[in-house]
CSV table of C-alpha atoms and ligand atoms in Angstrom, one decimal:
chain,number,residue,atom,x,y,z
F,1,MET,CA,-86.1,47.2,115.8
F,2,LEU,CA,-83.8,44.2,116.0
F,3,ALA,CA,-83.4,42.5,112.6
F,4,ASP,CA,-83.2,38.8,112.4
F,5,LEU,CA,-80.5,38.9,109.7
F,6,VAL,CA,-78.5,41.6,107.9
F,7,ILE,CA,-76.7,40.8,104.7
F,8,HIS,CA,-73.7,43.0,104.0
F,9,ASN,CA,-71.5,43.6,101.0
F,10,GLY,CA,-73.9,42.0,98.4
F,11,ARG,CA,-74.9,43.5,95.1
F,12,ILE,CA,-78.7,44.0,95.2
F,13,VAL,CA,-80.2,43.3,91.8
F,14,HIS,CA,-83.4,45.1,90.6
F,15,PRO,CA,-84.9,44.9,87.2
F,16,ASP,CA,-83.7,48.5,86.6
F,17,GLY,CA,-80.3,48.4,88.2
F,18,ILE,CA,-77.8,47.1,90.7
F,19,VAL,CA,-77.2,48.7,94.1
F,20,ASP,CA,-74.3,47.9,96.4
F,21,ALA,CA,-76.1,47.9,99.8
F,22,SER,CA,-76.9,46.0,102.9
F,23,LEU,CA,-80.2,44.3,103.4
F,24,ALA,CA,-82.0,43.8,106.7
F,25,ILE,CA,-84.6,41.1,107.3
F,26,ALA,CA,-87.1,41.0,110.2
F,27,GLY,CA,-90.2,38.7,110.6
F,28,GLY,CA,-89.6,37.1,107.2
F,29,ARG,CA,-89.8,40.4,105.4
F,30,ILE,CA,-87.3,42.9,104.0
F,31,LEU,CA,-87.0,45.6,106.6
F,32,ALA,CA,-84.5,47.9,105.0
F,33,ILE,CA,-82.0,48.2,102.1
F,34,GLY,CA,-79.2,50.8,102.5
F,35,ALA,CA,-75.8,51.7,103.8
F,36,ALA,CA,-74.3,49.3,106.2
F,37,GLU,CA,-74.2,52.0,108.9
F,38,ALA,CA,-77.9,52.6,108.5
F,39,MET,CA,-78.8,49.0,109.2
F,40,PRO,CA,-80.5,48.0,112.5
F,41,ALA,CA,-78.7,45.7,115.0
F,42,ALA,CA,-79.2,42.1,114.0
F,43,LYS,CA,-79.2,38.7,115.6
F,44,GLU,CA,-77.1,37.4,112.7
F,45,THR,CA,-75.1,38.9,109.9
F,46,LEU,CA,-74.0,37.4,106.6
F,47,ASP,CA,-71.1,38.6,104.5
F,48,ALA,CA,-72.2,38.4,100.9
F,49,SER,CA,-68.9,39.7,99.4
F,50,GLY,CA,-68.7,38.6,95.8
F,51,LEU,CA,-72.3,37.6,95.7
F,52,HIS,CA,-75.3,39.1,93.9
F,53,VAL,CA,-78.6,39.2,95.9
F,54,LEU,CA,-81.5,38.4,93.6
F,55,PRO,CA,-85.2,38.0,94.3
F,56,GLY,CA,-85.7,34.3,94.4
F,57,ALA,CA,-86.9,32.9,91.2
F,58,ILE,CA,-90.7,32.3,90.8
F,59,ASP,CA,-91.1,29.3,88.5
F,60,VAL,CA,-94.7,29.4,87.3
F,61,HIS,CA,-94.6,26.0,85.7
F,62,VAL,CA,-93.5,22.9,87.6
F,63,HIS,CA,-94.8,19.4,87.9
F,64,PHE,CA,-94.0,18.0,91.4
F,65,ARG,CA,-96.1,14.9,90.7
F,66,ASP,CA,-97.5,14.6,94.2
F,67,PRO,CA,-100.0,13.0,94.8
F,68,GLY,CA,-99.9,10.2,92.2
F,69,TYR,CA,-96.5,9.8,90.7
F,70,THR,CA,-94.2,10.1,93.7
F,71,HIS,CA,-91.7,7.7,92.1
F,72,LYS,CA,-91.0,10.6,89.7
F,73,GLU,CA,-91.0,13.5,92.3
F,74,ASP,CA,-92.7,14.6,95.5
F,75,TRP,CA,-93.1,17.9,97.3
F,76,ASP,CA,-89.9,17.3,99.4
F,77,THR,CA,-87.6,16.4,96.5
F,78,GLY,CA,-89.2,18.9,94.1
F,79,THR,CA,-88.8,21.8,96.5
F,80,THR,CA,-85.4,20.7,97.6
F,81,SER,CA,-84.3,20.7,93.9
F,82,ALA,CA,-85.9,24.2,93.6
F,83,ALA,CA,-84.0,25.5,96.6
F,84,PHE,CA,-80.7,24.4,95.0
F,85,GLY,CA,-81.7,26.3,91.9
F,86,GLY,CA,-82.4,29.6,93.7
F,87,VAL,CA,-86.2,29.2,93.3
F,88,THR,CA,-88.3,30.4,96.2
F,89,THR,CA,-91.8,30.0,94.8
F,90,VAL,CA,-93.3,27.4,92.3
F,91,PHE,CA,-96.7,27.0,90.7
F,92,ASP,CA,-97.5,23.3,90.5
F,93,MET,CA,-99.5,21.8,87.7
F,94,PRO,CA,-102.7,19.8,88.1
F,95,ASN,CA,-101.8,16.7,86.1
F,96,THR,CA,-101.4,14.6,89.2
F,97,VAL,CA,-103.5,11.6,90.4
F,98,PRO,CA,-106.1,12.6,91.3
F,99,ALA,CA,-106.0,15.6,88.9
F,100,THR,CA,-106.5,18.9,90.7
F,101,ALA,CA,-109.9,19.2,89.3
F,102,ASN,CA,-112.3,19.7,92.2
F,103,ALA,CA,-112.2,21.0,95.8
F,104,GLN,CA,-111.5,17.7,97.4
F,105,ALA,CA,-108.4,17.0,95.2
F,106,LEU,CA,-107.2,20.5,95.8
F,107,ALA,CA,-107.6,20.2,99.5
F,108,GLU,CA,-105.7,16.9,99.4
F,109,LYS,CA,-102.8,18.5,97.5
F,110,HIS,CA,-102.8,21.5,99.9
F,111,ALA,CA,-102.4,19.1,102.8
F,112,ILE,CA,-99.5,17.4,101.2
F,113,ALA,CA,-97.7,20.5,100.0
F,114,GLY,CA,-98.3,22.3,103.2
F,115,SER,CA,-96.6,19.6,105.2
F,116,ARG,CA,-93.7,18.9,102.9
F,117,ALA,CA,-92.8,21.9,100.8
F,118,ARG,CA,-89.6,23.8,101.7
F,119,ILE,CA,-90.4,26.8,99.5
F,120,ASP,CA,-93.6,28.7,98.7
F,121,TYR,CA,-96.0,27.5,96.1
F,122,GLY,CA,-99.2,28.1,94.3
F,123,LEU,CA,-101.5,25.3,93.0
F,124,TYR,CA,-103.0,25.3,89.6
F,125,ALA,CA,-106.6,23.9,89.1
F,126,TYR,CA,-107.4,21.9,86.0
F,127,LEU,CA,-109.8,23.7,83.7
F,128,GLY,CA,-111.6,21.3,81.2
F,129,GLU,CA,-115.0,20.4,80.1
F,130,SER,CA,-115.5,18.3,83.2
F,131,SER,CA,-114.4,20.9,85.7
F,132,ILE,CA,-116.3,24.1,84.5
F,133,GLU,CA,-118.8,23.6,87.2
F,134,GLN,CA,-116.1,23.2,89.8
F,135,VAL,CA,-114.5,26.7,89.1
F,136,PRO,CA,-116.1,28.5,92.1
F,137,GLU,CA,-115.2,25.7,94.6
F,138,MET,CA,-111.6,25.6,93.3
F,139,VAL,CA,-111.2,29.3,93.6
F,140,ALA,CA,-112.6,29.2,97.1
F,141,GLY,CA,-110.2,26.3,97.9
F,142,GLY,CA,-107.1,28.4,97.2
F,143,ILE,CA,-105.5,28.4,93.8
F,144,ILE,CA,-103.0,30.5,91.9
F,145,GLY,CA,-104.8,30.1,88.6
F,146,PHE,CA,-106.1,27.6,86.1
F,147,LYS,CA,-104.4,25.3,83.6
F,148,LEU,CA,-106.1,24.3,80.4
F,149,TYR,CA,-104.7,21.7,78.1
F,150,MET,CA,-105.4,22.4,74.4
F,151,GLY,CA,-103.4,19.4,73.5
F,152,GLU,CA,-102.6,16.0,75.0
F,153,THR,CA,-99.5,15.7,77.0
F,154,PHE,CA,-98.2,13.7,80.0
F,155,GLY,CA,-101.2,12.6,82.2
F,156,LYS,CA,-103.6,12.7,79.3
F,157,LEU,CA,-105.9,15.1,80.9
F,158,ALA,CA,-108.8,15.8,78.5
F,159,THR,CA,-108.5,18.5,75.9
F,160,PRO,CA,-111.7,20.7,75.7
F,161,SER,CA,-113.3,21.5,72.4
F,162,THR,CA,-113.2,25.1,71.3
F,163,GLY,CA,-116.8,25.4,72.4
F,164,ALA,CA,-116.1,24.1,75.9
F,165,MET,CA,-113.0,26.3,76.1
F,166,LEU,CA,-115.0,29.4,75.3
F,167,GLU,CA,-117.4,28.5,78.1
F,168,ALA,CA,-114.6,27.8,80.5
F,169,PHE,CA,-113.1,31.2,79.7
F,170,GLU,CA,-116.5,32.8,80.3
F,171,VAL,CA,-116.7,31.3,83.7
F,172,VAL,CA,-113.2,32.1,84.8
F,173,ALA,CA,-113.1,35.7,83.4
F,174,PRO,CA,-115.1,37.2,86.3
F,175,THR,CA,-112.9,35.5,88.9
F,176,GLY,CA,-109.9,37.5,87.6
F,177,LYS,CA,-107.7,34.4,87.7
F,178,ARG,CA,-105.2,33.8,84.9
F,179,ILE,CA,-105.6,30.7,82.7
F,180,SER,CA,-102.3,29.1,81.7
F,181,LEU,CA,-102.5,27.2,78.5
F,182,HIS,CA,-100.7,24.2,77.1
F,183,ALA,CA,-101.1,25.7,73.6
F,184,GLU,CA,-100.8,22.9,71.2
F,185,THR,CA,-103.8,21.9,69.1
F,186,ALA,CA,-104.7,18.3,69.8
F,187,SER,CA,-106.3,17.4,66.5
F,188,ILE,CA,-103.4,18.4,64.3
F,189,MET,CA,-100.8,16.5,66.2
F,190,ALA,CA,-102.9,13.4,66.9
F,191,ARG,CA,-103.5,13.0,63.2
F,192,ARG,CA,-99.9,13.4,62.2
F,193,GLU,CA,-98.7,11.1,65.0
F,194,ALA,CA,-101.2,8.4,64.0
F,195,ARG,CA,-100.0,8.5,60.4
F,196,MET,CA,-96.3,8.4,61.3
F,197,ARG,CA,-96.9,5.5,63.7
F,198,ALA,CA,-98.8,3.6,61.0
F,199,ALA,CA,-95.9,4.3,58.7
F,200,GLY,CA,-93.5,2.7,61.3
F,201,ARG,CA,-91.6,5.8,62.4
F,202,THR,CA,-90.3,5.4,66.0
F,203,ASP,CA,-87.2,7.7,65.9
F,204,ALA,CA,-86.8,10.6,68.3
F,205,LEU,CA,-87.2,13.3,65.6
F,206,ALA,CA,-90.6,11.9,64.7
F,207,HIS,CA,-91.8,13.6,67.9
F,208,LEU,CA,-90.9,17.0,66.5
F,209,ALA,CA,-92.3,16.1,63.1
F,210,ALA,CA,-95.7,15.3,64.8
F,211,ARG,CA,-95.8,18.7,66.4
F,212,PRO,CA,-94.4,21.4,64.0
F,213,ALA,CA,-94.7,25.0,65.1
F,214,VAL,CA,-98.1,25.4,63.4
F,215,VAL,CA,-99.5,23.2,66.1
F,216,ALA,CA,-98.5,25.8,68.7
F,217,THR,CA,-99.2,28.8,66.6
F,218,GLU,CA,-102.7,27.8,65.8
F,219,ALA,CA,-103.4,27.2,69.4
F,220,VAL,CA,-102.0,30.5,70.6
F,221,SER,CA,-104.0,32.4,68.0
F,222,ARG,CA,-107.2,30.7,68.9
F,223,ALA,CA,-106.7,31.1,72.6
F,224,ALA,CA,-106.0,34.8,72.1
F,225,VAL,CA,-109.3,35.2,70.2
F,226,LEU,CA,-111.2,33.6,73.0
F,227,ALA,CA,-109.5,35.6,75.7
F,228,GLU,CA,-110.2,38.8,73.8
F,229,TRP,CA,-113.8,37.9,73.5
F,230,THR,CA,-114.4,37.0,77.1
F,231,GLY,CA,-111.8,39.2,78.8
F,232,ALA,CA,-110.2,36.2,80.5
F,233,ARG,CA,-106.6,36.6,81.4
F,234,ILE,CA,-104.3,34.0,79.8
F,235,HIS,CA,-100.7,32.9,79.9
F,236,ILE,CA,-99.0,30.9,77.1
F,237,LEU,CA,-96.9,28.2,78.7
F,238,HIS,CA,-93.6,26.9,77.2
F,239,ILE,CA,-93.3,29.0,74.0
F,240,SER,CA,-91.1,27.0,71.8
F,241,SER,CA,-91.1,28.6,68.3
F,242,ALA,CA,-90.6,31.9,66.5
F,243,ALA,CA,-93.9,31.5,64.8
F,244,GLU,CA,-95.9,31.8,68.1
F,245,LEU,CA,-94.5,35.3,68.8
F,246,ARG,CA,-96.5,37.0,66.1
F,247,PRO,CA,-100.0,36.1,67.5
F,248,LEU,CA,-98.7,36.7,71.0
F,249,ALA,CA,-97.4,40.2,70.1
F,250,GLU,CA,-100.5,41.0,68.1
F,251,ALA,CA,-102.8,40.0,70.9
F,252,LYS,CA,-100.8,42.2,73.3
F,253,ALA,CA,-101.1,45.1,70.9
F,254,ARG,CA,-104.9,44.6,70.8
F,255,GLY,CA,-105.0,44.9,74.6
F,256,VAL,CA,-105.5,41.2,75.4
F,257,ASP,CA,-104.3,40.4,79.0
F,258,ILE,CA,-101.9,37.7,77.7
F,259,THR,CA,-98.5,36.8,79.0
F,260,GLY,CA,-95.9,34.2,77.8
F,261,GLU,CA,-93.1,32.2,79.1
F,262,THR,CA,-90.3,30.3,77.4
F,263,CYS,CA,-88.0,27.7,79.0
F,264,PRO,CA,-84.2,27.1,78.9
F,265,HIS,CA,-84.6,24.1,76.6
F,266,TYR,CA,-86.1,26.2,73.8
F,267,LEU,CA,-83.3,28.8,74.2
F,268,PHE,CA,-80.3,26.4,74.4
F,269,LEU,CA,-81.3,23.1,72.7
F,270,SER,CA,-82.3,22.4,69.2
F,271,ALA,CA,-83.1,19.7,66.7
F,272,ASP,CA,-79.4,19.1,66.5
F,273,ASP,CA,-79.5,17.6,70.0
F,274,TYR,CA,-81.8,14.7,69.3
F,275,ALA,CA,-79.1,12.5,68.1
F,276,ARG,CA,-77.1,13.0,71.3
F,277,CYS,CA,-80.0,12.8,73.7
F,278,GLY,CA,-82.4,10.3,72.1
F,279,GLY,CA,-85.7,10.1,73.9
F,280,VAL,CA,-84.4,12.1,76.9
F,281,ILE,CA,-85.0,15.3,74.9
F,282,ARG,CA,-88.7,14.4,74.3
F,283,VAL,CA,-90.8,17.2,75.7
F,284,ASN,CA,-94.1,18.9,74.8
F,285,PRO,CA,-93.9,21.2,72.9
F,286,PRO,CA,-90.8,19.7,71.3
F,287,VAL,CA,-87.3,21.3,71.2
F,288,ARG,CA,-87.2,22.7,67.7
F,289,GLU,CA,-84.9,23.8,64.8
F,290,ALA,CA,-82.1,26.1,66.0
F,291,ASP,CA,-83.4,29.1,64.0
F,292,ASN,CA,-86.1,29.5,66.7
F,293,GLN,CA,-83.6,30.4,69.4
F,294,ALA,CA,-82.6,33.9,68.3
F,295,PRO,CA,-86.2,35.1,67.9
F,296,LEU,CA,-87.1,33.7,71.4
F,297,TRP,CA,-84.1,35.6,72.9
F,298,LYS,CA,-85.2,38.8,71.1
F,299,ALA,CA,-88.8,38.4,72.3
F,300,LEU,CA,-87.5,38.1,75.9
F,301,MET,CA,-85.4,41.2,75.5
F,302,ASP,CA,-88.3,43.3,74.0
F,303,GLY,CA,-90.9,42.0,76.4
F,304,THR,CA,-93.1,40.0,73.9
F,305,VAL,CA,-92.1,36.9,76.1
F,306,ASP,CA,-92.5,38.0,79.7
F,307,MET,CA,-90.7,35.3,81.7
F,308,ILE,CA,-88.6,32.2,82.1
F,309,ALA,CA,-90.2,29.1,83.6
F,310,THR,CA,-88.9,25.6,83.5
F,311,ASP,CA,-91.8,23.1,82.9
F,312,HIS,CA,-89.9,21.0,85.4
F,313,ALA,CA,-91.3,17.6,84.3
F,314,PRO,CA,-89.5,14.8,86.1
F,315,HIS,CA,-89.7,11.2,85.0
F,316,ALA,CA,-87.8,8.0,86.1
F,317,PRO,CA,-84.9,6.9,83.9
F,318,PRO,CA,-86.6,3.8,82.5
F,319,GLU,CA,-89.5,6.0,81.4
F,320,LYS,CA,-87.1,8.2,79.4
F,321,THR,CA,-85.0,5.6,77.7
F,322,ARG,CA,-87.5,3.4,75.8
F,323,ASN,CA,-86.6,2.7,72.2
F,324,ASP,CA,-89.9,3.7,70.7
F,325,ILE,CA,-90.2,7.5,70.9
F,326,TRP,CA,-94.0,7.3,71.3
F,327,SER,CA,-93.6,5.4,74.5
F,328,VAL,CA,-91.1,7.8,76.1
F,329,ASP,CA,-92.6,10.0,78.8
F,330,CYS,CA,-92.4,13.7,77.9
F,331,GLY,CA,-90.4,16.2,79.8
F,332,PHE,CA,-87.4,16.4,82.1
F,333,PRO,CA,-86.3,18.2,85.3
F,334,GLY,CA,-85.4,21.9,85.1
F,335,VAL,CA,-86.1,23.7,88.3
F,336,GLU,CA,-82.6,23.2,89.6
F,337,THR,CA,-80.7,24.2,86.5
F,338,GLN,CA,-82.6,27.1,85.1
F,339,MET,CA,-80.8,29.9,87.1
F,340,SER,CA,-77.3,28.6,86.3
F,341,LEU,CA,-78.1,28.1,82.6
F,342,MET,CA,-79.5,31.7,82.4
F,343,LEU,CA,-76.7,33.2,84.4
F,344,SER,CA,-74.2,31.6,82.1
F,345,GLN,CA,-75.8,33.7,79.4
F,346,VAL,CA,-75.5,36.8,81.6
F,347,ASN,CA,-71.8,36.0,82.0
F,348,ALA,CA,-71.6,35.6,78.2
F,349,GLY,CA,-73.0,39.1,77.8
F,350,ARG,CA,-76.2,38.0,76.1
F,351,ALA,CA,-78.5,39.7,78.7
F,352,SER,CA,-77.9,41.7,81.9
F,353,ILE,CA,-78.6,40.3,85.4
F,354,CYS,CA,-81.3,42.9,85.6
F,355,ASP,CA,-83.0,41.4,82.6
F,356,TYR,CA,-82.7,38.1,84.2
F,357,VAL,CA,-84.6,39.1,87.4
F,358,ARG,CA,-87.2,40.7,85.3
F,359,TRP,CA,-87.9,37.3,83.6
F,360,SER,CA,-87.3,35.1,86.6
F,361,ALA,CA,-89.1,37.0,89.5
F,362,TYR,CA,-90.5,40.4,88.8
F,363,ASN,CA,-92.7,39.6,85.8
F,364,PRO,CA,-94.1,36.4,87.3
F,365,ALA,CA,-95.0,38.2,90.5
F,366,ARG,CA,-96.6,41.1,88.7
F,367,ASN,CA,-98.7,38.9,86.4
F,368,TRP,CA,-100.1,36.6,89.2
F,369,GLY,CA,-100.9,39.4,91.6
F,370,LEU,CA,-98.0,38.6,94.0
F,371,PHE,CA,-96.2,41.9,93.6
F,372,PRO,CA,-94.8,43.7,95.7
F,373,ARG,CA,-94.9,40.9,98.3
F,374,LYS,CA,-92.8,38.8,96.0
F,375,GLY,CA,-90.6,39.2,93.0
F,376,THR,CA,-88.8,42.3,94.2
F,377,LEU,CA,-86.3,43.4,96.8
F,378,GLN,CA,-87.8,46.3,98.7
F,379,PRO,CA,-88.9,47.0,102.2
F,380,GLY,CA,-92.1,45.1,103.0
F,381,ALA,CA,-91.5,42.4,100.5
F,382,ASP,CA,-91.1,38.8,101.6
F,383,ALA,CA,-87.4,38.0,102.1
F,384,ASP,CA,-87.2,35.5,99.3
F,385,LEU,CA,-83.6,35.6,98.1
F,386,ALA,CA,-81.2,33.9,95.9
F,387,LEU,CA,-77.6,34.8,96.6
F,388,VAL,CA,-75.6,33.8,93.6
F,389,ASP,CA,-71.9,33.6,92.7
F,390,LEU,CA,-71.6,34.7,89.1
F,391,GLY,CA,-68.0,33.6,89.0
F,392,GLN,CA,-68.5,30.0,90.0
F,393,ASP,CA,-68.7,27.4,87.3
F,394,MET,CA,-69.6,23.7,87.3
F,395,VAL,CA,-70.5,20.9,84.9
F,396,LEU,CA,-74.1,19.9,85.2
F,397,ASP,CA,-74.4,16.3,86.3
F,398,ASP,CA,-77.7,14.4,86.3
F,399,ALA,CA,-76.6,12.3,89.2
F,400,ALA,CA,-76.1,15.4,91.4
F,401,LEU,CA,-79.6,16.7,90.8
F,402,HIS,CA,-81.8,16.8,93.9
F,403,SER,CA,-84.9,16.0,91.9
F,404,ARG,CA,-85.9,12.3,92.1
F,405,SER,CA,-85.5,12.4,88.3
F,406,LYS,CA,-81.8,12.1,87.5
F,407,ILE,CA,-82.0,12.2,83.8
F,408,SER,CA,-82.0,15.3,81.6
F,409,PRO,CA,-80.5,16.7,78.4
F,410,TRP,CA,-78.4,19.1,80.4
F,411,HIS,CA,-75.9,16.4,81.6
F,412,GLY,CA,-72.3,17.4,80.9
F,413,ARG,CA,-73.1,21.1,80.1
F,414,ARG,CA,-70.8,23.7,81.6
F,415,VAL,CA,-72.5,26.6,83.4
F,416,LYS,CA,-71.2,29.6,85.2
F,417,GLY,CA,-73.2,31.3,87.9
F,418,LEU,CA,-74.5,29.3,90.9
F,419,PRO,CA,-77.0,30.0,93.7
F,420,ILE,CA,-75.1,29.7,97.0
F,421,HIS,CA,-77.8,30.6,99.5
F,422,THR,CA,-81.6,30.5,99.1
F,423,LEU,CA,-83.9,32.1,101.7
F,424,VAL,CA,-87.7,31.9,101.8
F,425,ARG,CA,-89.4,34.5,104.0
F,426,GLY,CA,-86.1,35.1,105.8
F,427,ARG,CA,-85.2,31.5,106.5
F,428,PHE,CA,-82.3,29.8,104.9
F,429,ILE,CA,-83.4,26.8,103.0
F,430,LEU,CA,-80.1,26.4,101.2
F,431,ARG,CA,-77.0,27.6,103.0
F,432,ASN,CA,-73.5,27.4,101.4
F,433,ARG,CA,-75.0,24.9,98.9
F,434,THR,CA,-76.2,22.7,101.7
F,435,LEU,CA,-79.8,22.0,102.4
F,436,VAL,CA,-80.9,23.2,105.8
F,437,GLU,CA,-82.4,20.4,107.9
F,438,GLY,CA,-85.9,21.0,109.4
F,439,THR,CA,-87.2,23.2,106.5
F,440,GLU,CA,-89.7,20.6,105.3
F,441,GLY,CA,-93.1,22.1,105.6
F,442,TRP,CA,-91.9,25.7,105.7
F,443,GLY,CA,-93.5,26.5,102.3
F,444,ARG,CA,-96.8,28.3,102.2
F,445,SER,CA,-99.4,28.6,99.5
F,446,VAL,CA,-99.2,32.1,98.0
F,447,HIS,CA,-102.9,32.2,97.0
F,448,ALA,CA,-103.5,33.8,100.4
F,449,ILE,CA,-101.5,36.9,99.3
F,450,GLN,CA,-102.6,37.0,95.7
F,451,GLN,CA,-104.3,40.2,94.6
F,452,MET,CA,-105.2,40.1,90.9
F,453,PRO,CA,-106.5,43.4,89.4
F,454,PRO,CA,-110.3,43.7,89.0
F,455,ALA,CA,-111.6,41.4,86.2
F,456,GLN,CA,-112.4,43.0,82.8
F,457,VAL,CA,-115.2,40.8,81.6
F,458,ARG,CA,-116.3,41.3,78.0
F,459,ASN,CA,-119.5,40.1,76.2
F,460,ALA,CA,-121.1,39.1,79.5
F,461,ASP,CA,-124.5,39.2,77.9
F,462,LYS,CA,-123.5,36.6,75.4
F,463,THR,CA,-122.1,33.9,77.7
F,464,MET,CA,-123.5,30.4,77.9
F,465,GLN,CA,-125.0,31.3,81.3
F,466,ALA,CA,-126.7,34.4,79.9
F,467,ILE,CA,-128.2,32.6,76.8
F,468,ILE,CA,-129.7,29.6,78.6
F,469,ARG,CA,-131.7,31.9,80.9
F,470,LEU,CA,-135.3,32.0,79.6
F,471,PRO,CA,-136.4,35.5,78.4
F,472,GLY,CA,-138.9,37.5,80.5
M,1,NCD,C1,-95.3,17.7,81.2
M,1,NCD,C2,-95.4,16.6,82.2
M,1,NCD,O1,-94.6,15.7,82.1
M,1,NCD,O2,-96.2,16.7,83.1
M,1,NCD,N1,-94.5,17.2,80.1
M,1,NCD,C3,-94.0,17.9,79.1
M,1,NCD,O3,-93.5,17.3,78.1
M,1,NCD,N2,-93.9,19.2,79.1
M,1,NCD,C4,-96.7,18.2,80.8
M,1,NCD,C5,-96.7,19.5,80.0
M,1,NCD,O4,-96.4,20.5,80.6
M,1,NCD,O5,-97.0,19.5,78.8
M,2,ZN,ZN1,-97.6,21.7,78.9
């Protein structure tokens, strides 16, 4: 069989080790990995001397804003930025306009993403009190999973009561889909924010003061109880504090199907950066006190936290630089810088590059039913690759970001480790750090290849649907 591309002299990175080998691609899939002499003839070869070949990152938490807020980002700019960051699949959040909360809005987003995305993607559906009845039609319309907001954040999508949340979990549990949670408890932070605003606080640190770690810890604990009761699979988004790790670890120990992500800003930034960044650092959950960082790293190393995602949340500069912190939009871009930030820590000896691919690709693929088509370098897998130069350093520059949002707390930070080529299903999207023309619309929705394990429903006889049926 004639391969489309054979990559020679690269170091192939797996979660459990590195292999110096050649890698052949045919028909968008990995055909073979092995000795150069054992590779089939190829239309094209690439010399990857000095580069590590990683499974492309799967970022399970991005906001590409399209439709609705395309002045912040769209599917073209978002996926271009991702390709520059070595990211080959993203899961996009539903807080767009219209919200991805019914089959029609979902179909509309599929049409836009399908024609513009350069990399693969999954779409999240909004799960709230108003969309419980739409769960079946959204599953049928092609989603990667659900998103439930336990607290208010950008877009102000409604936060369900605990009662509605239980019912939502009951309805999703039999579908086997994972529910990703913005785990911050609305009532705690709304009350604290209102009192601080009344008292006249408008400084950047007031944002952190409104949302101390207990806001997230209470939400994680409560979500885990509901997941345990219903058998729904859940994922804790953007874990920001040491305090959340205990309810997460305890739920895992009880057998709850719960996963967690943290983001570079919780690993690298702290309360000490608010003075430097002002409102630019405002994000939900907030960047916290520096003593949260070491426990988050430890949790990544020991598997309590499963993965790295970015919560790429682009906004326009005027929306990030208002004086009153309460009027600053929350979040900042991250999909392009995650890999370099993390590889810098690999260079510093804090983790191995094998650990990194476990967090960036392998665990995301496994927990959303995409493995072994994605998240791994093995024959039969999609040829989604990030070829990185661990020796190349650069200073992050907001103006150089390919996101439409050119404002972030990373500006001026030195990183070492850079994606040089990014391939999605065998096609170069980024080549020699240059975007390949004509790749718009190459991205495909990964819901079609998703295979979640069978659902493990609990307490089916006690659900809302069960109890409203008249006896007899
Ligand atoms: C996100 C956004 O802007 O959409 N903002 C944020 O601060 N993280 C929403 C979210 O993920 O909470
Ligand atoms: Zn969130």
